[in-house]
């Protein structure tokens, strides 16, 4: 039987932050267990891929144990949790932490599995909500840019009014076009900016 340690978290070096890799490795070292290997997945930004966990699941044999600080570090959504539970059942591997020993042959803790499902579902829901808000913000920004681009487009008539204003004064241009002095001034400034 082999004993492996799995750690997943942020690169934050704060030992008091339970989500950091440093805290989890410190916790596992305090158990005084001689692990065959440590597998560490580092989360950067929005990427929470667990490549090292997949590598670990490919080398474990029936009867092996995987020690983690928090079982919820193994998954980030319900789909991943379901896949992990299926893999554990097929591999006959035990996941061990302070909270629980998750062995697929033992059905003592169905409530904890339900809690993991709820937590993973909540994380997935929060990620979806964040993505939706970000998409709405981006759509709003695109709409603003399109409106600004439309405002900057000048017609042939605008250029004719501008030429008239440059060749005469405001009063004459006002009488000829029917536009107010402030509108003529804004048009002049916009065309000159261009």
C-alpha positions as a printed Julia matrix, in Angstrom:
194×3 Matrix{Float64}:
   0.0    0.0     0.0
   1.33   3.43   -0.98
   0.51   6.75    0.65
   0.33   9.9    -1.51
  -0.26  13.54   -0.57
  -2.32  15.81   -2.8
  -2.32  19.6    -2.52
  -4.28  22.11   -4.6
  -4.49  25.84   -4.06
  -3.11  29.29   -4.72
   0.57  30.23   -4.73
  -0.01  32.48   -1.72
   2.76  31.76    0.83
   0.59  32.66    3.84
   0.53  29.62    6.17
  -2.65  30.95    7.84
  -4.57  30.96    4.52
  -6.17  27.49    4.21
  -6.44  27.92    0.43
  -2.69  28.36   -0.01
  -0.31  25.57   -0.98
   2.08  26.54    1.84
  -0.63  26.02    4.48
  -1.66  22.64    3.08
   1.9   21.33    2.79
   2.61  22.51    6.35
  -0.5   20.67    7.54
   0.51  17.45    5.78
   4.08  17.64    7.15
   2.72  17.94   10.7
   1.05  14.53   10.33
   4.55  12.94   10.36
   3.58  10.52    7.62
   6.24   9.44    5.15
   4.5    9.99    1.83
   5.64   8.22   -1.31
   5.08  11.43   -3.3
   3.48  14.88   -3.15
   1.29  16.0    -6.04
   0.67  19.76   -6.21
  -1.78  21.63   -8.47
  -1.29  25.4    -8.49
  -4.27  27.6    -9.29
  -3.5   30.77  -11.23
  -6.24  33.27  -11.97
  -9.32  31.5   -13.25
  -7.51  28.29  -14.24
  -8.2   25.56  -11.71
  -7.14  22.55  -13.72
  -6.06  19.55  -11.69
  -3.46  17.95  -13.96
  -1.39  16.54  -11.08
  -4.5   14.88   -9.61
  -5.14  13.21  -12.97
  -1.51  12.06  -13.05
  -1.87  10.69   -9.5
  -5.07   8.81  -10.35
  -3.23   7.13  -13.25
  -0.51   5.67  -11.0
  -2.46   4.62   -7.88
  -3.19   0.95   -7.29
  -6.04  -0.69   -5.37
  -5.55  -0.18   -1.63
  -3.47   3.02   -1.95
  -4.36   6.12    0.06
  -4.42   9.78   -0.93
  -4.08  12.25    1.95
  -5.48  15.78    1.56
  -6.03  18.67    3.97
  -9.54  19.38    2.65
 -11.44  16.93    0.45
 -13.18  19.79   -1.35
  -9.79  20.73   -2.9
 -10.15  17.71   -5.14
 -13.0   19.21   -7.19
 -14.44  22.56   -8.2
 -17.82  21.48   -9.55
 -20.35  18.66   -9.38
 -19.25  17.09  -12.67
 -15.65  16.76  -11.44
 -16.84  15.33   -8.12
 -18.99  12.7    -9.84
 -16.05  11.73  -12.07
 -13.75  11.52   -9.04
 -16.19   9.33   -7.08
 -16.53   7.02  -10.09
 -12.73   6.85  -10.45
 -12.32   6.05   -6.74
 -14.86   3.25   -7.02
 -13.07   1.8   -10.06
  -9.59   2.17   -8.56
 -10.54   1.08   -5.01
  -8.53   3.96   -3.56
  -9.13   5.72   -0.23
  -9.12   9.51    0.18
  -8.13  10.53    3.7
  -8.29  13.86    5.5
  -8.95  15.09    9.04
 -12.63  15.51    8.17
 -13.32  12.11    6.66
 -11.95   8.91    5.24
 -13.69   8.58    1.89
 -13.63   4.95    0.86
 -16.04   3.76   -1.79
 -16.52   0.41   -0.01
 -17.76   2.23    3.11
 -21.07   4.09    3.0
 -20.8    5.65    6.5
 -20.64   9.23    5.29
 -23.27   9.89    2.6
 -23.95  13.28    4.22
 -20.39  14.38    3.65
 -20.58  13.4    -0.02
 -23.83  15.39   -0.26
 -22.06  18.33    1.43
 -19.22  18.08   -1.11
 -21.77  18.03   -3.95
 -23.49  21.13   -2.55
 -20.19  22.95   -2.07
 -18.99  22.07   -5.57
 -22.36  23.13   -6.98
 -22.14  26.44   -5.1
 -18.63  27.07   -6.47
 -19.86  26.3   -10.0
 -22.83  28.64   -9.5
 -20.55  31.44   -8.28
 -18.23  30.95  -11.26
 -21.22  31.06  -13.63
 -22.54  34.22  -11.94
 -19.11  35.88  -12.23
 -18.85  34.9   -15.91
 -22.36  36.25  -16.59
 -21.57  39.58  -14.91
 -18.31  39.85  -16.84
 -20.11  39.1   -20.13
 -22.77  41.76  -19.4
 -20.02  44.28  -18.63
 -18.2   43.45  -21.88
 -21.43  43.75  -23.9
 -22.08  47.14  -22.3
 -18.55  48.31  -23.14
 -18.95  47.16  -26.76
 -22.3   48.98  -27.04
 -20.73  52.18  -25.67
 -17.88  51.97  -28.18
 -20.29  51.42  -31.05
 -22.36  54.41  -29.99
 -19.24  56.56  -29.73
 -18.14  55.43  -33.18
 -21.55  56.36  -34.6
 -21.36  59.77  -32.97
 -17.97  60.42  -34.57
 -19.2   59.75  -38.11
 -19.71  62.99  -40.07
 -22.01  63.43  -43.01
 -21.36  65.47  -46.11
 -23.78  68.07  -44.74
 -21.67  68.41  -41.55
 -18.59  69.17  -43.65
 -20.55  71.71  -45.71
 -21.68  73.49  -42.53
 -18.1   73.44  -41.23
 -16.77  74.96  -44.49
 -19.48  77.64  -44.35
 -18.52  78.43  -40.75
 -14.82  78.68  -41.63
 -15.58  81.07  -44.54
 -17.97  83.31  -42.57
 -19.04  84.04  -38.99
 -21.41  82.24  -36.58
 -24.37  84.58  -37.17
 -24.4   84.05  -40.94
 -24.03  80.27  -40.57
 -26.82  80.22  -37.97
 -29.2   82.01  -40.31
 -28.3   79.77  -43.25
 -28.52  76.43  -41.39
 -30.98  77.12  -38.56
 -28.57  75.58  -36.01
 -27.77  77.19  -32.67
 -24.4   78.75  -31.95
 -23.5   76.02  -29.41
 -24.31  73.25  -31.92
 -22.12  74.92  -34.52
 -19.3   75.29  -31.99
 -19.5   71.58  -30.97
 -19.54  70.5   -34.62
 -16.51  72.68  -35.33
 -14.57  71.22  -32.36
 -15.46  67.61  -33.24
 -14.34  67.99  -36.83
 -11.14  69.73  -35.76
 -10.38  66.9   -33.29
 -10.7   64.39  -36.05
